[in-house]
Coordinates of C-alpha atoms and ligand atoms in Angstrom, one line a residue:
M26 CA 61.2 39.4 143.4
L27 CA 61.7 41.4 146.7
D28 CA 59.2 43.9 148.1
Y29 CA 61.9 46.3 148.9
L30 CA 65.4 47.0 147.5
V31 CA 67.9 49.5 149.4
L32 CA 70.5 50.1 146.7
Y33 CA 73.2 52.8 147.2
N34 CA 76.3 54.4 145.7
S35 CA 78.7 56.0 148.7
Q36 CA 82.4 56.9 148.3
S37 CA 83.1 57.9 151.7
G38 CA 80.4 56.2 153.8
N39 CA 77.9 59.0 154.3
T40 CA 75.1 57.6 151.9
K41 CA 75.8 54.2 153.1
G42 CA 74.9 55.4 156.8
V43 CA 71.5 56.7 155.4
A44 CA 70.8 53.5 153.3
A45 CA 71.5 51.3 156.5
A46 CA 68.9 53.5 158.4
I47 CA 66.3 53.3 155.8
F48 CA 66.9 49.4 155.4
S49 CA 66.2 49.0 159.1
A50 CA 63.1 51.0 159.1
L51 CA 61.5 48.9 156.2
P52 CA 59.2 46.0 157.1
E53 CA 61.3 42.8 157.9
G54 CA 61.1 40.1 155.3
S55 CA 61.6 40.7 151.9
R56 CA 64.1 43.3 151.7
D57 CA 67.8 43.6 150.9
L58 CA 70.5 46.3 151.1
V59 CA 73.1 46.4 148.2
D60 CA 76.1 48.3 147.3
I61 CA 75.9 49.2 143.8
N62 CA 79.6 48.8 143.3
G63 CA 80.0 46.0 145.5
G64 CA 80.1 43.6 142.6
N65 CA 76.9 41.5 143.7
P66 CA 73.9 40.6 141.6
I67 CA 71.2 43.2 142.0
P68 CA 67.8 41.5 142.9
K69 CA 64.6 42.7 141.4
A70 CA 62.2 44.4 143.8
A71 CA 58.7 46.0 143.6
T72 CA 59.9 49.4 145.3
Y73 CA 63.6 50.6 145.0
F74 CA 65.2 53.0 147.6
I75 CA 68.0 54.5 145.5
G76 CA 70.7 56.5 147.2
F77 CA 73.5 58.6 145.7
C78 CA 76.4 60.8 147.0
V79 CA 76.0 64.1 144.9
H80 CA 79.0 64.6 142.8
R81 CA 78.8 67.8 140.7
G82 CA 75.3 68.5 141.3
S83 CA 73.9 64.9 140.4
C84 CA 74.5 61.3 140.8
C85 CA 77.2 59.0 139.3
I86 CA 76.7 57.1 135.9
E87 CA 76.3 53.8 137.6
V88 CA 73.3 55.0 139.6
S89 CA 71.7 57.0 136.6
D90 CA 72.2 54.0 134.4
F91 CA 70.5 51.6 137.0
I92 CA 67.6 54.1 137.3
S93 CA 67.1 54.3 133.5
S94 CA 67.0 50.7 133.4
L95 CA 64.0 50.2 135.7
E96 CA 60.3 49.9 134.3
G97 CA 57.1 49.2 136.1
C98 CA 58.3 49.6 139.6
S99 CA 58.1 52.3 142.5
I100 CA 61.2 54.2 143.2
A101 CA 62.2 56.5 145.8
L102 CA 65.5 58.6 146.0
F103 CA 67.9 59.6 148.8
G104 CA 71.1 61.1 148.9
T105 CA 73.8 63.0 150.8
C106 CA 75.7 66.4 149.5
G107 CA 78.0 68.6 150.9
M108 CA 75.6 71.7 150.5
G109 CA 73.3 72.3 153.5
S110 CA 70.1 74.4 154.3
S111 CA 69.3 75.1 150.6
P112 CA 66.0 73.8 149.5
E113 CA 66.5 75.4 146.1
Y114 CA 69.8 73.1 145.4
Y115 CA 68.1 70.1 146.8
K116 CA 65.5 70.6 144.4
L117 CA 67.8 71.0 141.5
I118 CA 69.5 67.8 142.4
E119 CA 66.1 66.0 142.7
K120 CA 65.2 67.1 139.3
N121 CA 68.6 66.0 137.8
V122 CA 68.5 62.6 139.4
S123 CA 64.6 61.9 138.8
A124 CA 65.0 62.9 135.2
W125 CA 66.4 59.4 134.9
I126 CA 63.2 57.8 136.0
N127 CA 61.2 55.9 133.3
S128 CA 57.5 57.0 132.9
S129 CA 56.3 53.5 133.6
C130 CA 57.8 53.7 137.2
R131 CA 55.9 55.4 140.1
Y132 CA 58.1 58.1 141.6
L133 CA 57.8 58.5 145.5
G134 CA 59.9 61.4 146.3
C135 CA 63.6 62.1 147.2
C136 CA 65.2 62.8 150.6
L137 CA 68.3 64.7 150.7
C138 CA 70.6 65.7 153.7
Q139 CA 74.1 67.3 154.3
G140 CA 77.2 64.9 154.5
K141 CA 80.7 65.5 155.6
M142 CA 83.4 66.2 153.0
P143 CA 87.1 65.4 152.7
M144 CA 89.5 67.9 154.7
Q145 CA 91.1 68.7 151.2
V146 CA 87.9 70.4 150.3
R147 CA 88.3 73.0 153.3
Q148 CA 92.1 73.4 152.4
K149 CA 90.8 74.1 148.7
Y150 CA 88.5 76.9 150.1
E151 CA 91.4 78.3 151.9
N152 CA 93.6 78.4 149.1
M153 CA 90.8 80.1 147.1
R154 CA 90.9 83.0 149.5
T155 CA 91.7 86.7 148.0
A156 CA 91.1 90.0 149.5
E157 CA 87.9 90.4 147.3
N158 CA 86.2 87.1 148.0
T159 CA 86.8 86.7 151.9
A160 CA 82.9 86.9 152.7
Q161 CA 82.3 84.1 150.2
V162 CA 85.1 81.8 151.1
D163 CA 83.9 82.4 155.0
G164 CA 80.7 81.1 153.8
F165 CA 82.0 78.1 152.1
I166 CA 83.9 77.1 155.2
R167 CA 81.0 77.6 157.4
N168 CA 79.0 75.1 155.4
F169 CA 82.0 72.8 155.2
D170 CA 82.2 72.8 159.3
H171 CA 78.5 72.5 159.5
A172 CA 78.6 69.4 157.2
M173 CA 81.2 67.7 159.5
T174 CA 78.4 66.5 161.9
H175 CA 76.1 65.2 159.2
P176 CA 74.4 63.0 158.5
D177 CA 73.5 63.1 162.1
R178 CA 70.8 61.3 164.1
E179 CA 68.0 64.0 163.0
D180 CA 68.9 63.2 159.2
L181 CA 68.8 59.6 159.8
K182 CA 65.4 59.7 161.5
R183 CA 63.9 62.0 158.8
A184 CA 65.1 59.5 156.1
Q185 CA 63.5 56.8 158.0
E186 CA 60.3 58.7 158.2
F187 CA 60.5 59.4 154.4
A188 CA 61.0 55.6 153.9
L189 CA 58.1 54.7 155.7
S190 CA 55.9 57.1 153.9
C191 CA 56.9 55.8 150.8
V192 CA 56.0 52.3 151.9
S193 CA 52.5 53.6 152.6
R194 CA 52.2 55.0 149.3
A195 CA 53.7 52.1 147.5
R196 CA 51.2 49.9 149.1
E197 CA 48.4 52.2 148.2
Q198 CA 49.4 52.0 144.7
V199 CA 49.4 48.0 144.4
Ligands
FMN4 C1 84.5 64.8 143.9 C2 83.4 65.3 144.8 C3 82.5 66.2 144.0 C4 81.4 66.6 144.9 N1 80.2 67.6 144.4 C5 79.6 68.1 145.2 C6 78.3 69.0 144.8 O1 78.2 69.1 143.5 N2 77.4 69.1 145.4 C7 77.4 68.7 146.8 O2 76.6 69.5 147.5 N3 78.4 68.3 147.4 C8 79.4 67.6 146.6 N4 80.5 66.9 147.1 C9 80.2 66.6 148.6 C10 79.5 65.1 148.7 O3 78.2 65.1 148.1 C11 79.3 65.0 150.1 O4 80.6 64.8 150.9 C12 78.5 63.5 150.3 O5 77.9 63.4 151.4 C13 79.7 62.3 150.0 O6 78.8 60.9 150.1 P1 79.6 59.5 150.6 O7 80.1 59.9 151.8 O8 78.5 58.8 150.5 O9 80.2 59.4 149.4 C14 81.4 66.3 146.5 C15 82.2 65.5 146.9 C16 83.3 65.3 146.1 C17 84.5 64.1 146.7

């Protein structure tokens, strides 16, 4: 059994980048980095770092099924989403995804950051524009443009610090 497994789901690469940063920050040796949709067997581990891209306010079913299959281990969550600067929204995502964790597992917390979105999303916002919703659409577009540079170096550093704090807590609990 591994000490640490970083497992992730990423459709356009944002969460994959965060997963790689977390993996590189973990103590060398007993660790692995696996794409949940890569078709490879998923090794067992004492501590899992589970990453997801946010679709419709939660993770995909492959990730939720995997989380709910785990028992008696430590679990840290991480993810990327289009929405930035909204602690309330990040709390809601954390609540939606951590709800799948079995009570026999130790939950170590969740680290979310913003991730760039496909250009079609910006076009969709532009197409929604009417005389009545200009301010709201402008807000969506500002958020979209802000997301374009994320995850950035600061996001990756924060994810690595989060991972190291999880490692310390997982060790305390052994
Ligand atoms: C189909 C779809 C649904 C999405 N739903 C949400 C959402 O509910 N909330 C959000 O903040 N971002 C949403 N996003 C934006 C993604 O979460 C964001 O771009 C994320 O960084 C993608 O991660 P990935 O590159 O690892 O796939 C959605 C993107 C797509 C393509």
